[in-house]
Coordinates of C-alpha atoms and ligand atoms in Angstrom, one line a residue:
M1 CA 0.0 0.0 0.0
D2 CA 2.8 2.4 0.8
G3 CA 4.7 4.1 -2.0
N4 CA 7.8 3.4 0.1
A5 CA 11.1 2.9 -1.7
S6 CA 11.8 5.9 -3.8
T7 CA 14.7 8.2 -4.5
E8 CA 12.7 10.7 -6.5
S9 CA 14.3 14.1 -6.8
P10 CA 13.0 16.5 -4.1
G11 CA 11.7 19.2 -6.6
P12 CA 12.3 22.9 -6.6
A13 CA 13.7 24.5 -3.5
A14 CA 11.1 25.7 -1.0
P15 CA 11.3 29.4 0.0
D16 CA 12.7 30.1 3.5
R17 CA 9.4 30.9 5.2
R18 CA 9.9 29.0 8.5
P19 CA 11.7 30.9 11.3
G20 CA 14.1 28.0 11.9
R21 CA 15.4 28.3 8.4
R22 CA 17.0 31.6 8.9
G23 CA 20.7 31.0 8.6
L24 CA 20.2 27.9 6.4
D25 CA 20.9 27.7 2.6
W26 CA 17.8 25.8 1.5
N27 CA 19.3 25.0 -1.9
R28 CA 22.2 23.3 -0.1
A29 CA 19.7 21.6 2.3
T30 CA 17.6 20.3 -0.6
R31 CA 20.7 18.8 -2.3
F32 CA 21.8 17.3 1.0
M33 CA 18.4 15.7 1.6
A34 CA 18.5 14.1 -1.9
A35 CA 22.0 12.8 -1.3
E36 CA 21.0 11.4 2.2
R37 CA 18.0 9.7 0.8
E38 CA 20.1 8.0 -1.9
D39 CA 22.7 7.1 0.8
Y40 CA 20.0 5.5 2.9
V41 CA 18.7 3.4 0.0
Q42 CA 22.2 2.2 -0.8
R43 CA 23.0 1.4 2.9
N44 CA 19.8 -0.5 3.7
P45 CA 19.1 -3.2 1.1
A46 CA 17.8 -5.7 3.6
S47 CA 15.3 -3.2 5.1
A48 CA 14.2 -2.4 1.5
V49 CA 13.4 -6.0 0.9
L50 CA 11.5 -6.3 4.1
A51 CA 9.6 -3.1 3.5
R52 CA 8.5 -4.4 0.1
Q53 CA 7.4 -7.7 1.7
A54 CA 5.6 -6.0 4.5
A55 CA 3.7 -3.8 2.1
E56 CA 2.0 -6.9 0.7
H57 CA 0.0 -7.4 3.8
L58 CA 0.5 -4.6 6.3
L59 CA -1.6 -1.5 5.8
F60 CA 0.9 1.3 4.9
G61 CA 3.6 -1.4 4.9
V62 CA 4.3 -1.1 8.6
P63 CA 2.7 -2.4 11.9
L64 CA 1.5 1.1 12.8
H65 CA 0.9 3.7 10.1
W66 CA 3.0 6.4 11.8
M67 CA 6.1 4.2 11.7
N68 CA 6.4 5.8 8.2
D69 CA 6.8 9.2 9.8
W70 CA 10.5 8.8 10.2
G71 CA 11.1 10.5 6.9
T72 CA 13.2 7.6 5.5
P73 CA 12.7 6.5 1.9
F74 CA 11.4 3.2 3.4
A75 CA 11.0 1.8 6.9
L76 CA 14.2 0.8 8.7
H77 CA 13.8 -2.7 10.1
V78 CA 15.4 -3.6 13.4
E79 CA 17.2 -6.9 14.1
H80 CA 17.6 -6.3 17.8
A81 CA 17.9 -3.6 20.4
T82 CA 19.9 -3.7 23.7
G83 CA 21.0 -0.9 25.9
V84 CA 21.3 2.1 23.5
D85 CA 22.3 -0.1 20.5
V86 CA 19.7 -0.6 17.8
V87 CA 21.1 -3.0 15.3
D88 CA 19.2 -2.9 12.0
V89 CA 18.8 -5.8 9.5
D90 CA 21.7 -4.4 7.4
S91 CA 23.9 -4.8 10.5
H92 CA 24.4 -1.1 11.3
T93 CA 24.6 -0.4 15.0
L94 CA 22.8 2.9 15.7
V95 CA 23.2 4.8 18.9
D96 CA 19.6 5.3 20.1
F97 CA 18.6 8.7 21.6
C98 CA 15.0 8.1 20.6
L99 CA 14.7 5.1 22.9
G100 CA 11.3 4.1 21.7
D101 CA 10.3 7.7 22.5
T102 CA 10.5 6.9 26.2
G103 CA 9.3 3.3 26.4
A104 CA 13.0 2.4 26.5
M105 CA 14.1 5.4 28.4
F106 CA 16.2 3.2 30.7
G107 CA 17.8 1.3 27.7
H108 CA 16.5 -1.5 25.6
A109 CA 15.9 -4.8 27.4
P110 CA 17.3 -3.6 30.8
P111 CA 18.9 -6.7 32.4
P112 CA 16.7 -6.8 35.5
V113 CA 13.5 -6.6 33.4
A114 CA 14.8 -9.1 31.0
A115 CA 15.6 -11.5 33.9
A116 CA 12.1 -11.0 35.4
V117 CA 10.4 -11.5 32.1
Q118 CA 12.5 -14.6 31.5
H119 CA 11.6 -16.0 34.9
Q120 CA 7.9 -15.3 34.4
A121 CA 7.9 -16.5 30.8
A122 CA 7.6 -20.1 31.8
R123 CA 5.2 -19.4 34.7
G124 CA 2.2 -17.9 32.9
Y125 CA 1.3 -14.6 31.5
T126 CA -2.3 -13.8 32.4
T127 CA -4.9 -15.4 34.7
M128 CA -7.3 -12.5 35.6
L129 CA -5.8 -12.9 39.1
A130 CA -3.2 -11.0 41.1
T131 CA 0.3 -12.4 41.6
Q132 CA 2.8 -11.8 44.4
D133 CA 4.1 -8.9 42.5
A134 CA 0.9 -6.8 42.7
A135 CA 1.2 -5.7 46.4
E136 CA 4.9 -4.9 46.0
V137 CA 4.3 -2.9 42.8
G138 CA 1.6 -0.9 44.6
R139 CA 4.0 -0.2 47.5
L140 CA 6.7 0.9 45.1
L141 CA 4.4 3.2 43.2
A142 CA 3.0 4.8 46.3
G143 CA 6.5 5.5 47.7
R144 CA 7.8 6.9 44.4
F145 CA 4.9 9.2 43.5
G146 CA 3.4 9.9 47.0
L147 CA -0.1 8.8 46.1
P148 CA -1.6 5.9 48.1
Y149 CA -3.9 4.1 45.6
W150 CA -3.1 2.6 42.2
Q151 CA -4.6 0.8 39.2
F152 CA -3.1 -0.4 35.9
A153 CA -3.6 -0.2 32.2
L154 CA -1.9 -1.5 29.1
S155 CA -0.9 1.9 27.7
A156 CA -0.6 5.4 29.0
T157 CA -3.4 6.2 26.6
D158 CA -5.7 3.9 28.5
A159 CA -4.4 5.0 31.9
N160 CA -5.4 8.6 30.9
R161 CA -8.8 7.4 29.6
Y162 CA -9.5 5.5 32.8
I163 CA -8.4 8.2 35.3
V164 CA -10.6 10.7 33.4
R165 CA -13.5 8.2 33.7
W166 CA -13.0 7.7 37.4
I167 CA -12.8 11.4 38.0
R168 CA -15.9 12.1 36.0
A169 CA -17.7 9.4 38.0
A170 CA -16.3 10.6 41.3
T171 CA -17.0 14.3 40.8
G172 CA -20.2 14.1 38.7
R173 CA -18.7 16.7 36.4
K174 CA -18.5 16.0 32.7
K175 CA -15.8 18.4 31.3
I176 CA -12.1 18.1 31.3
L177 CA -9.6 20.8 30.6
V178 CA -6.4 20.4 28.6
F179 CA -3.7 22.7 27.3
N180 CA -3.5 23.7 23.6
G181 CA -1.0 21.4 21.8
C182 CA -1.2 18.7 24.3
Y183 CA -0.9 15.0 23.6
H184 CA -1.9 12.3 26.1
G185 CA -2.1 9.3 23.7
T186 CA -5.1 8.6 21.7
I187 CA -7.7 9.3 24.4
E188 CA -10.3 11.0 22.3
D189 CA -11.2 13.8 24.7
V190 CA -8.0 15.7 24.4
F191 CA -7.9 16.4 20.6
V192 CA -9.2 19.9 20.9
D193 CA -7.0 22.8 19.8
L194 CA -7.1 26.5 20.0
V195 CA -7.1 28.0 16.5
E196 CA -6.9 31.8 16.6
G197 CA -8.2 31.6 20.1
Q198 CA -11.2 29.4 19.3
P199 CA -11.5 25.8 20.4
V200 CA -11.6 23.5 17.4
Q201 CA -11.7 19.7 17.2
R202 CA -8.5 18.4 15.6
D203 CA -9.3 17.8 11.9
S204 CA -6.7 15.0 11.5
L205 CA -8.7 12.6 13.7
L206 CA -10.1 9.7 11.7
G207 CA -13.5 8.2 12.4
Q208 CA -14.3 10.5 15.3
V209 CA -18.0 11.0 15.4
H210 CA -18.5 12.6 18.8
N211 CA -18.4 16.3 19.3
L212 CA -15.3 16.7 21.5
L213 CA -16.0 20.4 22.1
E214 CA -18.9 19.5 24.2
H215 CA -16.9 18.1 27.1
T216 CA -13.3 19.4 26.6
V217 CA -12.2 22.9 27.4
V218 CA -8.8 24.1 26.0
V219 CA -6.6 26.9 27.1
E220 CA -3.0 28.0 26.5
F221 CA -0.3 26.6 28.8
N222 CA 1.1 29.3 31.1
D223 CA -2.1 31.4 30.8
L224 CA -3.5 31.6 34.3
P225 CA -6.3 34.1 33.6
A226 CA -7.6 31.8 30.8
L227 CA -7.3 28.9 33.1
E228 CA -9.3 30.7 35.8
A229 CA -12.0 31.8 33.4
A230 CA -12.3 28.3 32.0
L231 CA -12.7 26.8 35.5
A232 CA -15.1 29.5 36.8
N233 CA -18.3 27.7 35.8
G234 CA -17.5 24.9 38.2
D235 CA -18.1 22.2 35.7
V236 CA -14.6 20.9 35.0
A237 CA -13.9 17.6 36.5
C238 CA -10.2 17.7 36.1
V239 CA -7.3 19.3 34.4
L240 CA -5.3 16.7 32.5
A241 CA -1.8 18.0 31.9
E242 CA 1.9 17.2 31.4
P243 CA 3.9 19.1 34.0
V244 CA 6.0 20.2 31.0
M245 CA 4.5 20.0 27.6
T246 CA 6.6 17.6 25.6
N247 CA 4.6 16.7 22.5
I248 CA 4.7 19.9 20.5
G249 CA 8.4 20.4 21.2
M250 CA 8.9 21.2 24.8
V251 CA 7.1 24.1 26.6
L252 CA 8.3 24.7 30.2
P253 CA 6.0 26.1 32.9
E254 CA 6.8 29.6 33.8
P255 CA 8.1 30.0 37.4
G256 CA 5.1 29.7 39.8
F257 CA 2.7 28.6 37.1
W258 CA 1.8 25.2 38.5
R259 CA 1.5 26.4 42.1
A260 CA -0.9 29.1 41.1
A261 CA -2.7 26.8 38.6
Q262 CA -3.1 24.1 41.3
A263 CA -4.6 26.7 43.7
L264 CA -7.1 27.8 41.0
I265 CA -8.0 24.2 40.1
H266 CA -8.8 23.3 43.7
R267 CA -10.6 26.6 44.3
H268 CA -13.0 25.7 41.6
G269 CA -13.5 22.1 42.9
S270 CA -11.6 20.6 40.0
L271 CA -8.8 18.0 40.3
L272 CA -5.3 18.0 38.8
V273 CA -4.1 14.9 36.9
M274 CA -0.4 15.0 36.0
D275 CA 0.5 12.8 33.1
E276 CA 4.2 12.0 33.9
T277 CA 4.6 9.6 31.0
H278 CA 7.3 11.7 29.4
C279 CA 8.3 13.9 32.3
I280 CA 9.4 11.0 34.4
S281 CA 12.6 12.0 32.7
T282 CA 13.0 14.6 35.5
G283 CA 13.4 12.2 38.4
P284 CA 12.2 9.0 40.0
G285 CA 8.9 10.5 41.2
G286 CA 8.2 12.6 38.0
H287 CA 8.5 16.3 37.3
A288 CA 5.6 17.6 39.4
R289 CA 6.7 15.9 42.6
A290 CA 10.3 17.0 42.0
H291 CA 8.9 20.6 41.9
G292 CA 6.7 20.3 44.9
I293 CA 3.3 19.9 43.1
D294 CA 1.3 17.1 44.6
A295 CA -1.3 16.2 42.0
D296 CA -4.6 14.5 42.8
A297 CA -3.8 11.8 40.3
V298 CA -0.7 10.7 38.3
V299 CA -0.5 8.8 35.1
M300 CA 2.6 7.0 33.9
G301 CA 3.2 4.5 31.1
K302 CA 5.9 3.7 28.6
P303 CA 9.0 2.9 30.6
V304 CA 7.2 1.7 33.8
A305 CA 7.6 -1.9 32.8
G306 CA 10.9 -1.4 30.9
G307 CA 9.0 -0.9 27.7
L308 CA 6.6 -3.8 27.9
P309 CA 3.0 -2.7 27.4
S310 CA 1.9 -1.4 30.8
A311 CA 0.8 1.8 32.5
V312 CA -0.2 2.9 35.9
Y313 CA -2.4 5.6 37.5
G314 CA -2.5 6.6 41.1
M315 CA -4.9 8.7 43.1
S316 CA -5.0 10.6 46.4
A317 CA -6.9 9.1 49.3
A318 CA -9.6 11.7 48.9
L319 CA -10.1 10.9 45.2
A320 CA -9.9 7.2 45.9
D321 CA -12.7 7.5 48.4
R322 CA -14.9 9.2 45.9
A323 CA -14.0 6.7 43.2
V324 CA -14.9 3.8 45.4
Q325 CA -18.2 5.5 46.4
A326 CA -19.0 6.0 42.7
K327 CA -18.4 2.3 41.9
R328 CA -20.4 1.2 44.9
Q329 CA -23.3 3.4 44.0
A330 CA -23.3 2.4 40.3
P331 CA -25.6 -0.5 39.2
P332 CA -23.8 -3.8 38.7
G333 CA -22.3 -4.3 35.3
H334 CA -19.5 -3.0 33.1
S335 CA -17.7 0.0 34.5
G336 CA -16.1 0.8 31.1
I337 CA -12.7 0.8 32.8
G338 CA -10.1 -1.8 32.2
T339 CA -9.2 -4.5 29.7
T340 CA -8.7 -8.3 30.0
L341 CA -5.0 -8.3 30.0
T342 CA -4.5 -5.3 32.3
G343 CA -2.3 -6.1 35.3
N344 CA -1.2 -9.4 33.6
M345 CA 1.5 -11.5 35.3
L346 CA 4.2 -10.7 32.8
A347 CA 3.7 -6.9 33.0
M348 CA 3.6 -7.0 36.8
A349 CA 6.8 -8.9 37.0
A350 CA 8.5 -6.5 34.6
M351 CA 7.1 -3.5 36.4
R352 CA 8.4 -4.7 39.8
A353 CA 11.9 -5.2 38.3
A354 CA 11.8 -1.8 36.5
L355 CA 10.6 0.1 39.6
S356 CA 12.9 -1.6 42.1
E357 CA 16.1 -2.2 40.0
V358 CA 16.1 0.0 36.9
M359 CA 14.5 3.4 37.6
T360 CA 16.8 4.1 40.5
E361 CA 18.3 7.2 42.0
A362 CA 21.7 6.1 40.7
A363 CA 20.4 5.7 37.2
Y364 CA 18.9 9.2 37.3
A365 CA 22.1 10.7 38.6
H366 CA 23.9 9.4 35.5
M367 CA 21.2 10.4 33.1
L368 CA 20.7 13.9 34.4
A369 CA 24.4 14.7 34.4
L370 CA 25.0 13.4 30.9
A371 CA 21.8 15.0 29.6
E372 CA 23.2 18.3 30.8
R373 CA 26.4 17.7 28.9
L374 CA 24.3 16.8 25.8
A375 CA 22.2 20.0 26.1
D376 CA 25.4 22.2 26.5
G377 CA 27.0 20.4 23.6
I378 CA 24.0 21.0 21.3
R379 CA 24.0 24.7 22.3
A380 CA 27.6 24.9 21.3
V381 CA 26.9 23.3 17.9
I382 CA 24.0 25.6 17.3
A383 CA 26.2 28.6 18.3
R384 CA 29.0 27.5 16.1
H385 CA 26.6 27.6 13.1
Q386 CA 25.0 30.8 14.3
L387 CA 21.5 29.4 14.1
P388 CA 18.6 31.1 15.9
W389 CA 17.7 27.8 17.7
C390 CA 17.3 27.0 21.4
V391 CA 17.7 23.9 23.6
T392 CA 15.4 22.8 26.4
Q393 CA 16.1 20.2 29.0
V394 CA 13.8 18.3 31.3
G395 CA 16.0 15.9 33.2
A396 CA 17.1 13.2 30.8
R397 CA 15.1 14.7 28.0
V398 CA 16.7 17.3 25.7
E399 CA 15.2 19.0 22.7
F400 CA 16.3 21.6 20.3
Q401 CA 13.7 23.9 18.7
F402 CA 13.8 26.2 15.7
C403 CA 13.4 29.4 17.7
A404 CA 15.8 31.6 19.6
E405 CA 13.7 31.7 22.7
P406 CA 11.8 28.7 24.1
P407 CA 8.1 28.9 23.3
K408 CA 5.7 29.7 26.1
N409 CA 2.6 27.9 24.9
G410 CA 1.3 25.5 22.3
T411 CA 0.6 28.1 19.7
E412 CA 4.2 29.5 19.8
A413 CA 5.6 25.9 19.8
D414 CA 3.5 24.9 16.9
R415 CA 4.5 27.9 14.9
V416 CA 8.2 27.0 14.9
M417 CA 7.8 23.3 14.0
D418 CA 9.2 22.4 10.6
P419 CA 8.7 18.8 9.7
E420 CA 10.7 19.0 6.5
L421 CA 13.7 20.4 8.3
E422 CA 13.3 17.8 11.1
H423 CA 13.2 15.0 8.6
L424 CA 16.4 16.2 7.0
I425 CA 18.2 16.4 10.3
H426 CA 16.9 13.0 11.5
L427 CA 17.9 11.3 8.2
G428 CA 21.3 12.9 8.2
L429 CA 21.8 11.7 11.8
L430 CA 20.5 8.2 11.1
N431 CA 22.9 7.8 8.1
R432 CA 25.7 8.7 10.6
G433 CA 24.6 6.1 13.1
V434 CA 22.4 8.1 15.5
L435 CA 18.7 7.9 16.1
I436 CA 16.6 10.7 17.6
T437 CA 12.9 10.8 17.9
P438 CA 11.0 11.0 14.5
F439 CA 8.7 13.7 15.9
H440 CA 10.3 17.1 16.6
N441 CA 13.9 17.0 17.8
M442 CA 13.9 15.1 21.1
M443 CA 16.7 13.1 22.6
L444 CA 16.7 10.9 25.7
V445 CA 19.8 10.0 27.8
S446 CA 19.6 6.5 29.4
P447 CA 21.6 5.0 32.3
V448 CA 23.7 3.2 29.7
T449 CA 24.3 6.2 27.4
T450 CA 28.0 7.1 27.6
P451 CA 29.9 10.4 27.0
E452 CA 31.2 8.7 23.8
H453 CA 27.6 8.3 22.5
V454 CA 26.9 11.9 23.3
A455 CA 30.1 12.9 21.4
Q456 CA 29.0 10.9 18.4
L457 CA 25.6 12.6 18.4
L458 CA 27.2 16.1 18.6
G459 CA 29.7 15.3 15.9
S460 CA 27.0 14.0 13.6
L461 CA 24.8 17.0 14.2
D462 CA 27.7 19.3 13.6
E463 CA 28.3 17.6 10.2
V464 CA 24.6 17.8 9.2
L465 CA 24.3 21.4 10.1
A466 CA 27.6 22.2 8.3
A467 CA 26.1 20.8 5.2
I468 CA 23.0 23.0 5.2
V469 CA 23.9 26.3 6.8
A470 CA 24.4 29.4 4.5
R471 CA 28.1 29.8 3.8
A472 CA 29.6 33.1 4.8
Ligands
PLP501 C1 2.4 12.6 27.8 C2 1.9 11.4 27.1 N1 0.9 10.7 27.7 C3 0.5 9.5 27.1 C4 1.0 9.1 26.0 C5 0.4 7.8 25.4 O1 1.3 6.8 25.5 P1 0.9 5.4 24.7 O2 1.1 5.8 23.3 O3 2.0 4.5 25.2 O4 -0.4 5.0 25.1 C6 2.0 9.7 25.3 C7 2.6 9.2 24.1 O5 3.4 9.8 23.5 C8 2.5 10.9 25.9 O6 3.4 11.6 25.3

């Protein structure tokens, strides 16, 4: 189905309209992109064959349609991934800074998780019953995030979906509030944007027949007056937010934003749900906790079981009380929350190992120090090429953005995104043995990333930028 393998010429040079292109020579960039595409095709014959075979029966030629969004001429196919090494089927070893965009934030197949999975593998996967790991995982989560009660899901998407359901049930309020440009997985409710100040349902959604505007309120991040106005009706069940926006590039909270926002949220009888799925990069208990914000509920997925499908959500004692009441008062029958394989034995074993042996203080100490070095190194590369770009760091998570000053909200962040330029940089890095996330310009530092890996990324980025900047 997918057009896939192609080395077609890129066509006429695009005009330099995007802010991030100031300082670039787009004619050079266009020639560079064509050469990199050709290079990719030459270097990856085994991936090309697999891509052609996959296209016979996989819709779009890949297991999930957006696996084509890497911007490569055809999908790269992986032979195996361990630590930060991704070995592709053409035997290139790539240094991975994408890390399954956070699922493998602590490295691929971390040994304690691999051992736990191996142990559990011959002892059953799913029984609809709790194992010995359940109570321990609950204890570990409570200690880490400071919330007493926990439940599970198979993805962070589902964890968000379920916590929103519990909170709507507990509060009797129907609306939720999100920040413009947010992403919390494919939970339907959040796909409402602000376009020229007006809430609009995201038009890229497929098959969405419900009017999301009815129950979702959207405001800009860092905009306290807008938040207060949106909460004032007293009909918002919860604010669902990342402590730092990470999915439209990164947008940091302004100093004092969350403390003031939390006060407003509570004043209007609403609850705060922190989605720490990405911001767990800050520290063992997530970003909010590290900054003194105790949310009413926390969601975390992706790396919580070392990258196996699993997610968690926790709640305060007060919210748990109301949730239990809601369940007790509801008629018997389906709650609409949960799936058959949720909390399965394999995931619980993996989670116990990840929480107790992988996501440790020592791991974070290494990640944070090295991420700092990476962020500084990228700033130096950008400065050397005199580009008007900035770098933002949230613990082990580092991102460069095509603007001189970090954006303050989703609208500003969206304005500076440039997928064509991103693809060019990502492909240039990939051909030089370095993977960064296919969406925007995000990099993660894992406990097994080394200074040499960081140096390789910096050297490769320097080379790519040297090939596309305007020559003096
Ligand atoms: C903040 C946040 N929450 C939730 C999700 C959903 O995670 P998953 O795709 O594993 O369901 C994502 C995915 O990128 C995310 O960035």
